[in-house]
XYZ file of C-alpha atoms in Angstrom:
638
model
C -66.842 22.446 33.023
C -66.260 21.369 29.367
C -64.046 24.005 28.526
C -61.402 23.420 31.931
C -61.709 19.550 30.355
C -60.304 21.180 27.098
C -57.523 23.671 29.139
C -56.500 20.833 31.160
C -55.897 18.696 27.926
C -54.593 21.860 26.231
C -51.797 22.895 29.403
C -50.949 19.158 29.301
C -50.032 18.687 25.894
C -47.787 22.316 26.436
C -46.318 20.260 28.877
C -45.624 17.207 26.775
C -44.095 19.261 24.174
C -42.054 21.028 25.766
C -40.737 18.473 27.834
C -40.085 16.703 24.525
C -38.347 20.279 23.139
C -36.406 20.216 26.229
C -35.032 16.409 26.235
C -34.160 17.184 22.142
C -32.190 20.643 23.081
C -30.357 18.733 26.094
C -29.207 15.769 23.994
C -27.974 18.266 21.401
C -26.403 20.256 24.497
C -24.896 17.038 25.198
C -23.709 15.844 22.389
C -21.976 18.723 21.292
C -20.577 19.789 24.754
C -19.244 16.590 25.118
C -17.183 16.329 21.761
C -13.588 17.376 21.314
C -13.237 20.487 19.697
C -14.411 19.845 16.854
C -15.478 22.378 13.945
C -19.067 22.817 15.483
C -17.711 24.661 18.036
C -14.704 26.016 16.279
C -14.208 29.290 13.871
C -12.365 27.966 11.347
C -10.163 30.526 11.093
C -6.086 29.575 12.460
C -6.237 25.720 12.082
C -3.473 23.723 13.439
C -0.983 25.864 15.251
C 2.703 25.099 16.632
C 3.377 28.241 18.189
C 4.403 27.393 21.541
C 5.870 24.133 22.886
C 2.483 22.251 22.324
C -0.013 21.945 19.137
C -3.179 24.208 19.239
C -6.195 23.755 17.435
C -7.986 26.923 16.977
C -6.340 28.609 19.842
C -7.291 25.547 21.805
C -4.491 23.042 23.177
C -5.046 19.865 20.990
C -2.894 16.615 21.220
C -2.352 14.508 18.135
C -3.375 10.817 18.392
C -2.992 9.330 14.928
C -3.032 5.909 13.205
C -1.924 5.275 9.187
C -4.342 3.724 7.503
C -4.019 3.408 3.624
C -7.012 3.751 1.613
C -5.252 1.894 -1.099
C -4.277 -0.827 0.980
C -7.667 -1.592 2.118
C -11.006 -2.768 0.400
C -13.422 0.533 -0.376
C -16.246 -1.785 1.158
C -14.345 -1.937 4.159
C -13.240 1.435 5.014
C -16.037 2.256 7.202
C -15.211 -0.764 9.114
C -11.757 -0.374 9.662
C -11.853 3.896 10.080
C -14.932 2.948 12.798
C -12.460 0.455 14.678
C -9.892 3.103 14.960
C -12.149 5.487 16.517
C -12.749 3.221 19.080
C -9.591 2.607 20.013
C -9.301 6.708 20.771
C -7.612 7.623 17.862
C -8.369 11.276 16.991
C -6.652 11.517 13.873
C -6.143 9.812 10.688
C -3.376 9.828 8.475
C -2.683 8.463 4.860
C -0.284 8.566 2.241
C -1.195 9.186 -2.021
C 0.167 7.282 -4.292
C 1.143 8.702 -7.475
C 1.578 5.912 -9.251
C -1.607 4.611 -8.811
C -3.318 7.615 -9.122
C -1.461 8.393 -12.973
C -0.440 4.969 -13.706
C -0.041 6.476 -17.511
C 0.980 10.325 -18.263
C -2.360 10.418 -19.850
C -4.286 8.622 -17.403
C -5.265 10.204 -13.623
C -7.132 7.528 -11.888
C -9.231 8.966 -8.541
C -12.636 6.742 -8.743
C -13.463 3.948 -7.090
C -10.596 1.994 -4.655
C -8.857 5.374 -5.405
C -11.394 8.012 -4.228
C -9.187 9.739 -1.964
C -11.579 12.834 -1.466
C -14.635 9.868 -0.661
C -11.818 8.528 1.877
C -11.280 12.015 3.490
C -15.080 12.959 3.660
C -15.879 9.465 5.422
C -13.336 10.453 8.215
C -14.715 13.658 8.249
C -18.558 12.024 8.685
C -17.271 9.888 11.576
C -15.445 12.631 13.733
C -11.238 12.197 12.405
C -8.973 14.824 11.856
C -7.169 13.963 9.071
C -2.879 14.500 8.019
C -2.740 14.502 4.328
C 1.225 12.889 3.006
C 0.332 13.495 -0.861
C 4.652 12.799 -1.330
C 5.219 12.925 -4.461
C 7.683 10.015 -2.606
C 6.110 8.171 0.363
C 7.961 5.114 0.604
C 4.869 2.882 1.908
C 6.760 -0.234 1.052
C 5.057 0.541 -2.626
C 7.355 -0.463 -6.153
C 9.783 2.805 -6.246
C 8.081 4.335 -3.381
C 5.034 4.961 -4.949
C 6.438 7.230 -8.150
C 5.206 5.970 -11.510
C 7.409 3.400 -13.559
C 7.031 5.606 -17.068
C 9.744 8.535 -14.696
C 12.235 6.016 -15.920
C 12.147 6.443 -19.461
C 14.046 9.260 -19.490
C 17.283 8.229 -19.427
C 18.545 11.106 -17.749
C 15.568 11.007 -15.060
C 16.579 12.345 -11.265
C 13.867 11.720 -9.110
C 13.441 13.729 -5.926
C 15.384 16.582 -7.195
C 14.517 19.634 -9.360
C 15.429 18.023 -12.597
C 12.907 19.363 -15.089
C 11.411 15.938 -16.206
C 10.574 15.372 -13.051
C 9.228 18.759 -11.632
C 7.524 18.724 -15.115
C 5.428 15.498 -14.459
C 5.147 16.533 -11.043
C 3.426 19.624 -11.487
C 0.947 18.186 -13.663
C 0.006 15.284 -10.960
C -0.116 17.959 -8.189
C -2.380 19.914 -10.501
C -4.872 17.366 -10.591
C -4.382 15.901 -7.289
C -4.399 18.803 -4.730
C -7.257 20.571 -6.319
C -9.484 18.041 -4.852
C -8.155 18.069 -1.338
C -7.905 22.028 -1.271
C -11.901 22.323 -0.062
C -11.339 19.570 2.236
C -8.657 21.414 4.601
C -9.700 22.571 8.073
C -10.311 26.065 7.354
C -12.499 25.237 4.467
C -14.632 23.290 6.565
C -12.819 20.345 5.869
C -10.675 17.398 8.544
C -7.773 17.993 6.499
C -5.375 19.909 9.617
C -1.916 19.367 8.490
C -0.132 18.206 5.408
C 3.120 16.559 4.896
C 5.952 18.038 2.781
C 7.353 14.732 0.948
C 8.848 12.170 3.242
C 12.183 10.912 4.958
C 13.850 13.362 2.517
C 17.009 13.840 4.879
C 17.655 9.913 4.222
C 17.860 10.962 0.346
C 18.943 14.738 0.133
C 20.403 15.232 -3.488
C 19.319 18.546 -3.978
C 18.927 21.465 -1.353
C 16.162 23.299 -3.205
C 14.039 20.511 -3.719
C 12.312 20.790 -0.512
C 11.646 24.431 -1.165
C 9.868 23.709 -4.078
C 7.811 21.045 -2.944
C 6.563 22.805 0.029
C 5.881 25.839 -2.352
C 4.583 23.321 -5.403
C 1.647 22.795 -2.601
C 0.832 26.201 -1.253
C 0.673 27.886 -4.537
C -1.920 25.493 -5.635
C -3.889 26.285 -1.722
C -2.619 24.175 0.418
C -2.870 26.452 3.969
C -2.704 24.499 6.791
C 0.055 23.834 8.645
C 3.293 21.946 6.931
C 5.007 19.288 8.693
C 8.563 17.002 7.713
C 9.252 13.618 8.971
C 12.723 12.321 8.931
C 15.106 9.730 11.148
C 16.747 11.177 13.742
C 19.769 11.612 12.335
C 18.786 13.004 9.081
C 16.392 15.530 10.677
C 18.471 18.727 10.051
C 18.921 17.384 5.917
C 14.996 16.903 5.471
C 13.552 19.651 6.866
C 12.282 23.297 5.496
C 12.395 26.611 6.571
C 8.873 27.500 8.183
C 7.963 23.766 8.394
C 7.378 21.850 11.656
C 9.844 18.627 11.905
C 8.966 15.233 12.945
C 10.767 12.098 14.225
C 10.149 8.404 12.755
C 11.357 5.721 15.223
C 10.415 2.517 16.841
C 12.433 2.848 20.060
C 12.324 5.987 22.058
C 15.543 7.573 22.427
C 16.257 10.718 24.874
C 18.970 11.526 22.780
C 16.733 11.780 19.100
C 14.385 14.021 21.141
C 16.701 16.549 22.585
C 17.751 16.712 19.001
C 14.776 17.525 17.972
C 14.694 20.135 20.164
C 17.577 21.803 19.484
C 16.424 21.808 15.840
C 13.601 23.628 16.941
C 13.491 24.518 20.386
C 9.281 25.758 21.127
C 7.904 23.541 19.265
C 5.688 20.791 19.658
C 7.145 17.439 19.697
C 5.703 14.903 17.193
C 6.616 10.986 16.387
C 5.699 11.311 13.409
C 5.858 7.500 12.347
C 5.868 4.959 15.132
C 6.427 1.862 14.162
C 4.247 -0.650 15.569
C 5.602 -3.307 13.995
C 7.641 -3.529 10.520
C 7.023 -5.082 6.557
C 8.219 -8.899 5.375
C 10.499 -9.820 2.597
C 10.607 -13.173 1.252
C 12.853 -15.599 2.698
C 12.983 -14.352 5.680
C 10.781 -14.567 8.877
C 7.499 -12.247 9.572
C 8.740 -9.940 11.774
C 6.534 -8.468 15.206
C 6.858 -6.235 17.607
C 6.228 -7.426 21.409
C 3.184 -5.622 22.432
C 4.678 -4.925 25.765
C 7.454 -2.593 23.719
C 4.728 -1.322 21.899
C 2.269 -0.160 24.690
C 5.395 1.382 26.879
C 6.681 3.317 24.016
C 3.166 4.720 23.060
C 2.728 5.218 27.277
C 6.072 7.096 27.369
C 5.641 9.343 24.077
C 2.269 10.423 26.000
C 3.938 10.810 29.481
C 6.641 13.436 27.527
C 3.157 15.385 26.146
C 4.258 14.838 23.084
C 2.133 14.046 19.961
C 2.091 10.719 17.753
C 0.898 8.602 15.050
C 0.890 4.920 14.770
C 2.426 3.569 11.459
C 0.017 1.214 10.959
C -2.244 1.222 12.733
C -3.767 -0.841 10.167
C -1.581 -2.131 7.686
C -4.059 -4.534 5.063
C -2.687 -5.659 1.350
C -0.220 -4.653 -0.907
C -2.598 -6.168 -3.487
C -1.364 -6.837 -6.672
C 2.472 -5.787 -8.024
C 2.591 -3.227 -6.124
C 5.052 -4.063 -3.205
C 8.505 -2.762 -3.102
C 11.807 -4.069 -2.272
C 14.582 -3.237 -0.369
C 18.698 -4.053 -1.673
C 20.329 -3.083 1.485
C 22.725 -5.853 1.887
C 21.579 -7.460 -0.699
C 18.481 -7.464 -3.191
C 14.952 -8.558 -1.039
C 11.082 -8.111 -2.443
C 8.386 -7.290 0.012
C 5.692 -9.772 0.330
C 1.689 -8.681 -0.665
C 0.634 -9.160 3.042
C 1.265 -5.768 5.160
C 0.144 -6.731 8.011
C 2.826 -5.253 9.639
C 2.066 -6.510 13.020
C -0.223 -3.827 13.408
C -3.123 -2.846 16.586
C -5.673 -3.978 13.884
C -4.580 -7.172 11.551
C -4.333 -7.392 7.424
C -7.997 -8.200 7.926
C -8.963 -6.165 10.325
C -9.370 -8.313 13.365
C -8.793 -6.958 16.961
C -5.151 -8.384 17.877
C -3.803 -7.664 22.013
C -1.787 -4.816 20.658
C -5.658 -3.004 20.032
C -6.558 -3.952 23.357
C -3.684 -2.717 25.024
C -3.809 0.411 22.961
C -7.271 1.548 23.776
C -6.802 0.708 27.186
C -4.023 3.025 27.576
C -5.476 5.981 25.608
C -8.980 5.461 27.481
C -7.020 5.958 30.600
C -4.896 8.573 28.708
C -8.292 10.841 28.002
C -9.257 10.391 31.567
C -12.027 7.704 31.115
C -13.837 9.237 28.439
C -15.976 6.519 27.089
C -15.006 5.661 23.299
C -17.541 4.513 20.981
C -18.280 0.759 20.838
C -15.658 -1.741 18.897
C -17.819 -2.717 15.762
C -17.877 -6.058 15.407
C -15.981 -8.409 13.638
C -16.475 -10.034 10.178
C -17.205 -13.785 9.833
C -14.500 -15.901 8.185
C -15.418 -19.138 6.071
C -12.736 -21.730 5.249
C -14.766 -22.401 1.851
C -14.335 -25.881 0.066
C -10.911 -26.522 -2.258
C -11.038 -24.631 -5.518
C -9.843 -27.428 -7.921
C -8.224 -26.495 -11.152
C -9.773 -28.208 -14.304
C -8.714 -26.199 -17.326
C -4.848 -25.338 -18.263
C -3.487 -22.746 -20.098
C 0.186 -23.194 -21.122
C 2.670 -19.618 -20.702
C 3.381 -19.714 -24.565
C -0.571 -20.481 -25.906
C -1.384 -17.067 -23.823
C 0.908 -14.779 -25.953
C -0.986 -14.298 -28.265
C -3.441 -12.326 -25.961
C -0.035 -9.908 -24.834
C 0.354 -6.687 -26.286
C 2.986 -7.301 -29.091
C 5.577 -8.794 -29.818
C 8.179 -6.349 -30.223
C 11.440 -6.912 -32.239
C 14.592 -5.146 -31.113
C 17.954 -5.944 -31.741
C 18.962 -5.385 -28.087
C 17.709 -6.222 -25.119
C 14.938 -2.872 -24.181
C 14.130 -3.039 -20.124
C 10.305 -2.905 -19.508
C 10.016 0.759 -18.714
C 11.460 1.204 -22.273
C 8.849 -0.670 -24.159
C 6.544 0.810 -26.456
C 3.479 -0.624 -24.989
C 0.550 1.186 -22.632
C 0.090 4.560 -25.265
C 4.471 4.329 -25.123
C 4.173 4.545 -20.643
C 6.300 1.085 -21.310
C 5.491 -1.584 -18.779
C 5.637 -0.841 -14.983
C 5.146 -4.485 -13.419
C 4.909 -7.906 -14.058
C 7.016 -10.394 -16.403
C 8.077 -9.567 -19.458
C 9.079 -12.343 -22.276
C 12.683 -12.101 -24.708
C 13.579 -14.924 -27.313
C 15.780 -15.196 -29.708
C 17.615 -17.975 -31.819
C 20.591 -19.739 -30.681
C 22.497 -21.608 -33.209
C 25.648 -23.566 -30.332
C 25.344 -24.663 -26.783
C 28.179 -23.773 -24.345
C 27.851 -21.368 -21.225
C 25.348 -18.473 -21.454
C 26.252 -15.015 -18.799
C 24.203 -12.782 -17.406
C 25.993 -10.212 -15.591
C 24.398 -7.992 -13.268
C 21.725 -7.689 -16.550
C 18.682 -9.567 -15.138
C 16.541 -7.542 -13.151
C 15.071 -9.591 -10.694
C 14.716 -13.145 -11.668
C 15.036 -15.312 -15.314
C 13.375 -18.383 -16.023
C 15.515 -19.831 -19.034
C 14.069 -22.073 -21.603
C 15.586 -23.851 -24.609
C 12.385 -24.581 -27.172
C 10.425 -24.076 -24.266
C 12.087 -27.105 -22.324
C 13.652 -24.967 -18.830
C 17.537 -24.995 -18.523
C 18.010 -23.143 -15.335
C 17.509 -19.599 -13.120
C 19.296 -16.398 -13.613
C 18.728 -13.750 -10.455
C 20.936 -11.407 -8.867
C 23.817 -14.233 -7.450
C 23.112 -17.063 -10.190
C 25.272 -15.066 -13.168
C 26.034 -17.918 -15.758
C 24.619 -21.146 -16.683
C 24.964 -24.249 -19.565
C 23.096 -24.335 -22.632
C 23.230 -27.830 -23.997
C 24.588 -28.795 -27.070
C 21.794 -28.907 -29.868
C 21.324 -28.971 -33.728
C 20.027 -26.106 -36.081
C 18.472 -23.171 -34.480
C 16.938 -23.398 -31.680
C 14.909 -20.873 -29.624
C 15.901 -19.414 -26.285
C 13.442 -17.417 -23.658
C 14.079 -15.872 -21.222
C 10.671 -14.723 -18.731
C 12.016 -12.435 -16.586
C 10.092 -11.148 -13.576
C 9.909 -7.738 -12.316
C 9.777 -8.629 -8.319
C 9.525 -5.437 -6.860
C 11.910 -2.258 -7.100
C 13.232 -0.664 -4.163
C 11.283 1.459 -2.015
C 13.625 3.704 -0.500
C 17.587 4.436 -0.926
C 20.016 6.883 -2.424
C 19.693 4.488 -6.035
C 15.903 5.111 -6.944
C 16.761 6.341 -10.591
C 18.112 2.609 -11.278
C 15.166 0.718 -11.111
C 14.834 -0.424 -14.682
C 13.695 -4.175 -14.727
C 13.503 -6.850 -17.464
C 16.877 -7.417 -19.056
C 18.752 -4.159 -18.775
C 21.876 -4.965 -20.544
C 23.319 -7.859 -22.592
C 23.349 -11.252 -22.200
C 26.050 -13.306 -23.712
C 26.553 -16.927 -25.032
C 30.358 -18.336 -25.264
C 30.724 -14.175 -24.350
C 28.924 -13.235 -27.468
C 25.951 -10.836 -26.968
C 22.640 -12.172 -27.961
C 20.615 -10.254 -31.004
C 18.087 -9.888 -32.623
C 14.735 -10.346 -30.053
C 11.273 -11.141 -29.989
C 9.962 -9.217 -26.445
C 6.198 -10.255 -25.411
C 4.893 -7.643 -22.363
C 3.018 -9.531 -19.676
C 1.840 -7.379 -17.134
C -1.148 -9.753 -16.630
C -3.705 -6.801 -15.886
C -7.159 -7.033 -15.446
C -7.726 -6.492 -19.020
C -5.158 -9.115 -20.041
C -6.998 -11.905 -17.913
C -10.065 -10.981 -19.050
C -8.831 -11.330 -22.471
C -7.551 -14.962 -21.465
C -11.675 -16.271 -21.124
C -11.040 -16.347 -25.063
C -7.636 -18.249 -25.050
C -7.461 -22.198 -26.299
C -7.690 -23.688 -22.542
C -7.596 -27.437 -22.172
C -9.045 -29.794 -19.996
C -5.968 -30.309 -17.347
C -3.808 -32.975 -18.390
C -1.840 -35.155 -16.603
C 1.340 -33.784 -16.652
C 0.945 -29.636 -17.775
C 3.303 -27.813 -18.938
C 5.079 -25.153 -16.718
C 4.528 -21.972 -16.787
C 1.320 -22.015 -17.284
C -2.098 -20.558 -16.323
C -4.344 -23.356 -14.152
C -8.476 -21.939 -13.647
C -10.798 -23.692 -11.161
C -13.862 -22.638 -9.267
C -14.361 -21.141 -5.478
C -18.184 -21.390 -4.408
C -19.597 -19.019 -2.003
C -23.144 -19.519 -1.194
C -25.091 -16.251 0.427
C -23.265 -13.137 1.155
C -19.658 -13.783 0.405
C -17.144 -13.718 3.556
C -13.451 -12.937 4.163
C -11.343 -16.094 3.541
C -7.587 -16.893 3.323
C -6.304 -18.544 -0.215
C -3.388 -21.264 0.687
C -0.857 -23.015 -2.058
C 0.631 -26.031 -0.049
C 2.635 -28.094 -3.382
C 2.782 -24.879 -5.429
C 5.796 -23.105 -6.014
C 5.917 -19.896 -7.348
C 3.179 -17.731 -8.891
C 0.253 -15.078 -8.735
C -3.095 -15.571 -8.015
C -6.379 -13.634 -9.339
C -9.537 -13.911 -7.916
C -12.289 -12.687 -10.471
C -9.816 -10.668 -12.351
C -8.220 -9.061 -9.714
C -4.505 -9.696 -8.788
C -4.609 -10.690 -4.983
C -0.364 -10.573 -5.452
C 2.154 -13.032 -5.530
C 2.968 -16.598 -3.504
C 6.223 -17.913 -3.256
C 7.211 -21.412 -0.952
C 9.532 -19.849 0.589
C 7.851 -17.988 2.760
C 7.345 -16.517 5.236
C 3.778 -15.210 3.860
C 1.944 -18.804 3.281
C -1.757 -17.301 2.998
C -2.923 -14.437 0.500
C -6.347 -12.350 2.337
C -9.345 -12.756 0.152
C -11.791 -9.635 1.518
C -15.759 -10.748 1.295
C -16.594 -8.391 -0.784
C -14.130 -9.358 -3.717
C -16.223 -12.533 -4.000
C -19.434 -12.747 -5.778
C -22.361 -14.752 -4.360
C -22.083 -17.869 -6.414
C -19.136 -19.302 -8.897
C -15.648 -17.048 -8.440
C -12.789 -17.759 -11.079
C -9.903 -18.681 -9.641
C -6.864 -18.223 -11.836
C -3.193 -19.378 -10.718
C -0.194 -18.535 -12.361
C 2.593 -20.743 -11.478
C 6.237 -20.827 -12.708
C 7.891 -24.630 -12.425
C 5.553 -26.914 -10.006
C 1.576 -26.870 -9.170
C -0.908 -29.222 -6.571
C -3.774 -28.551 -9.239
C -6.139 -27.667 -6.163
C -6.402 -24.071 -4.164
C -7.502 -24.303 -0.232
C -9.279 -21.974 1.700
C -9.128 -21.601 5.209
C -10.388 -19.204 8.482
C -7.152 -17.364 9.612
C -4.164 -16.230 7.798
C -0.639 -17.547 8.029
C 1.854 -14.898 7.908
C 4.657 -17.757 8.638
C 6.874 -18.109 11.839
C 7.454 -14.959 13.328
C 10.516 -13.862 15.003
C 11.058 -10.702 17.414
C 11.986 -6.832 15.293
C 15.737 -6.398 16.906
């Protein structure tokens, strides 16, 4: 009797474990069955094909859904958050663009850790189930300073960027040696997310030299680049950009039959890929922020899918151009790009859900047949924290002693040209020339100033020099006097046939009564991190009543418990940069339209935060902080 006790107990417990074997097998059954082809199911062995009129992956027919988001752009602590919310909008693919200039900001210097982990970036979207399409350039436009190519290119005078010119192949070749190394192991027949790489970008728009393509697209596979190759051009430049054995791409914002049947005839059974859509566009000062109806977004998207053809949505997230980093555009005339890039994307500068999301993963849930997409993650809390009031004041000329110099030069040198940074020169910020005047009378510019001069006579400001303003009065005066000029490097162009003149600072002479000036003293301010550190030791003074301008102003921003996302405001200030513990959130200007710079939580300690402004002519002596952004009035992209 005892022992049928013990085989009943025995048989039941089988039972129990193997039910419990069986429920573990069938949720693995499930979860894997259920998945897109992804490599758990896959050999690894062709990648991503365009044999036939549509994309394969692995033999398998495989439909790109993709959405730009740039790691750069975007806060390492928040990268989870914002690659998470893109996944559950039904995007299957990521795609992101290198910078080389932050990445070898010196020739010396390669840069890939923290913010810049790019291989960290590409495992995390491997972890949470993205493809990824690798644009490592060396050009990728982005809206970055000269496209994202490093400032020190320029100090050869005879520098041709985007063309086989050896100084530039030279430095290229050793970036890409460094670079692609790391994202070799990460491509899709290693293993890896990485399906398809990008041979430069928009070349057809530039096109100076017909074997450059070649050797970019060969400057990648000799170093193991195997998957497949793609080109992304304008319509109209498609033929000019592309490569032999490379698939083509279109960028637009408005779908045209006409670019498409080009397309086509370009390369008539192949898959069809936009490429970059445009879900919305970049800001330059003085002007409005520009959006893109939602309702032109979602039909666009909805019509792209309904042609079976393959896209990715640039942005999808757009975040900060934090820093100097933004670019500029001189078509009419001379513009700089404001820090925010929003860009009127499906997920906002701080990653908020805007209708554009919800429209978007409504159609794609639809588009996948009701497929259930993972959950939206939810949102971060926002604190309008309590006014930051400046109490200390640091005037422009009692911080140059903390600059790297001075430099004396006869001439004017432009900033690349400097021998500062191991002889890189200077790549961004303002950069300080004085000399002595003896006579008043009217001082000329030319085209010389590159962007914008604040003039000075013995520190006591005269007047403005930028690219219309070409002359102004010096006052009469006795003896020698000096004269400074701070000239600010607002951005260089980002794209354009006239990347190889982006020299900034003064890049030719200036002339009193038509006399060239001599004989300079040239301070470097490029205010980096280590430069405002440096300024903790500088002789600041309680603020006074009337400061003097320019001038560094430091106050205090308390955040008690675990620091949230905020939004910095300068109502009464006129034109400046702000740094939040050291770190350059980029610049403010009244004019607009960008009134609010995005603070992320996690740049903020728990506790005191410095708050340093720089401001050029006028300040309000306090900083606000407030719950949601203002990106100024918008007005509709035409």
């Amino acid at each position: 009797m005892q022992a049928m006790v013990v085989l009943r107990i025995r048989n039941a417990h089988k039972r129990k474990y193997a039910l419990i074997c069986l429920c573990i097998v069938g949720f693995i059954m499930y979860r894997y069955l259920r998945m897109p082809t992804t490599g758990w199911r896959l050999s690894r062995k062709v990648g991503l094909s365009a044999n036939s009129s549509q994309f394969t992956l692995e033999g398998q027919p495989f439909h790109i859904l993709g959405g730009s988001i740039h790691y750069f752009r975007v806060p390492r602590a928040y990268w989870r958050d914002r690659l998470l919310k893109m996944k559950a909008c039904g995007i299957n693919t990521l795609t992101t663009s290198v910078p080389w200039s932050l990445h070898q900001p010196n020739r010396e210097v390669f840069n890939f850790h923290t913010q810049l982990d790019l291989e960290a970036y590409i495992n995390l979207a491997a972890e949470l189930g993205l493809w990824v399409i690798l644009r490592p350039g060396p050009y990728i436009s982005s809206e970055l300073d000269l496209g994202g190519l490093p400032s020190w290119l320029l100090r050869d005078g005879s520098m041709r960027l985007r063309t086989t010119y050896p100084g530039f192949t030279q430095a290229l070749n050793t970036f890409f040696d460094k670079l692609i190394p790391k994202v070799v192991p990460l491509q899709f027949k290693k293993g890896g997310p990485i399906i398809a790489v990008q041979v430069e970008n928009e070349y057809g728009s530039f096109a100076k030299d017909e074997s450059y393509m070649l050797f970019i697209k060969e400057a990648l596979q000799s170093r193991g680049i195997s998957e497949l190759l793609l080109t992304s051009d304008n319509h109209n430049t498609l033929k000019s950009g592309g490569v032999d054995g490379v698939i083509r791409s279109l960028k637009l914002q408005k779908l045209n039959q006409k670019d498409i049947q080009d397309l086509i005839a370009i390369q008539p059974n192949s898959p069809t890929m936009v490429m970059d859509y445009w879900t919305g566009w970049y800001d330059v000062w003085g002007e409005l922020h520009h959006v893109l109806p939602q309702e032109d977004m979602v039909s666009t998207v909805r019509e792209i899918l309904r042609r079976g053809m393959s896209v990715n949505l640039y942005m999808f997230h757009g975040g900060s151009t934090f820093g100097f980093m933004s670019g500029a555009v001189v078509d009419p005339s001379y513009k700089a790009l404001v820090p925010s890039y929003d860009y009127d994307a499906p997920l906002s500068e701080a990653g908020e859900y805007t209708p554009k999301y919800h429209l978007l993963r409504d159609l794609l849930s639809r588009y996948n047949r009701g497929d259930s997409f993972p959950d939206m993650p939810t949102l971060h809390y926002r604190e309008a924290y309590e006014p930051a009031i400046m109490y200390q004041h640091l005037s422009l000329w009692d911080a140059l002693s903390f600059t790297e110099g001075p430099f004396k030069s006869l001439t004017p040198v432009n900033m690349e040209n400097l021998p500062v940074n191991n002889g890189n020169g200077q790549s961004y910020g303002y950069t300080l020339y004085e000399t002595i005047i003896t006579s008043g009378g009217l001082l000329k510019s030319g085209d010389n100033v590159r962007d914008r001069a604040l003039v000075y006579v013995d520190r006591s400001y005269i007047g403005l020099f930028k690219r219309k303003n070409l002359e102004m009065a010096v006052p009469d005066g006795k003896g020698q006097r000096t004269l400074s000029l701070l000239v600010e490097n607002c951005g260089r162009v980002h794209q354009g046939r006239d990347l190889d003149k982006q020299h900034k600072g003064l890049v030719g002479d200036i002339l009193l009564n038509n006399i060239p000036l001599r004989d300079f003293t040239i301070y470097s301010l490029d205010m980096k991190p280590s430069f405002i550190d440096s300024l903790y030791q500088a002789p600041w003074k309680t603020l006074p009543e009337n400061p003097s301008f320019p001038g560094f102003f430091m106050g205090r921003l308390f955040a008690y418990g675990y620091p949230s996302d905020t939004f910095l405001k300068l109502p009464g200030w006129e034109k400046g940069v702000v740094f939040i513990n050291g770190l350059n959130l980029g610049r403010y200007w009244s004019i607009g339209p960008q009134q609010s710079l995005y603070i992320p939580g996690p740049f903020l300690n728990s506790g005191i935060n410095q708050v340093i402004v720089f401001e050029e002519q006028e300040g309000d002596y306090k900083v606000q902080f407030e719950d949601t952004p203002d990106l100024g009035m918008a007005v509709d992209i035409q």
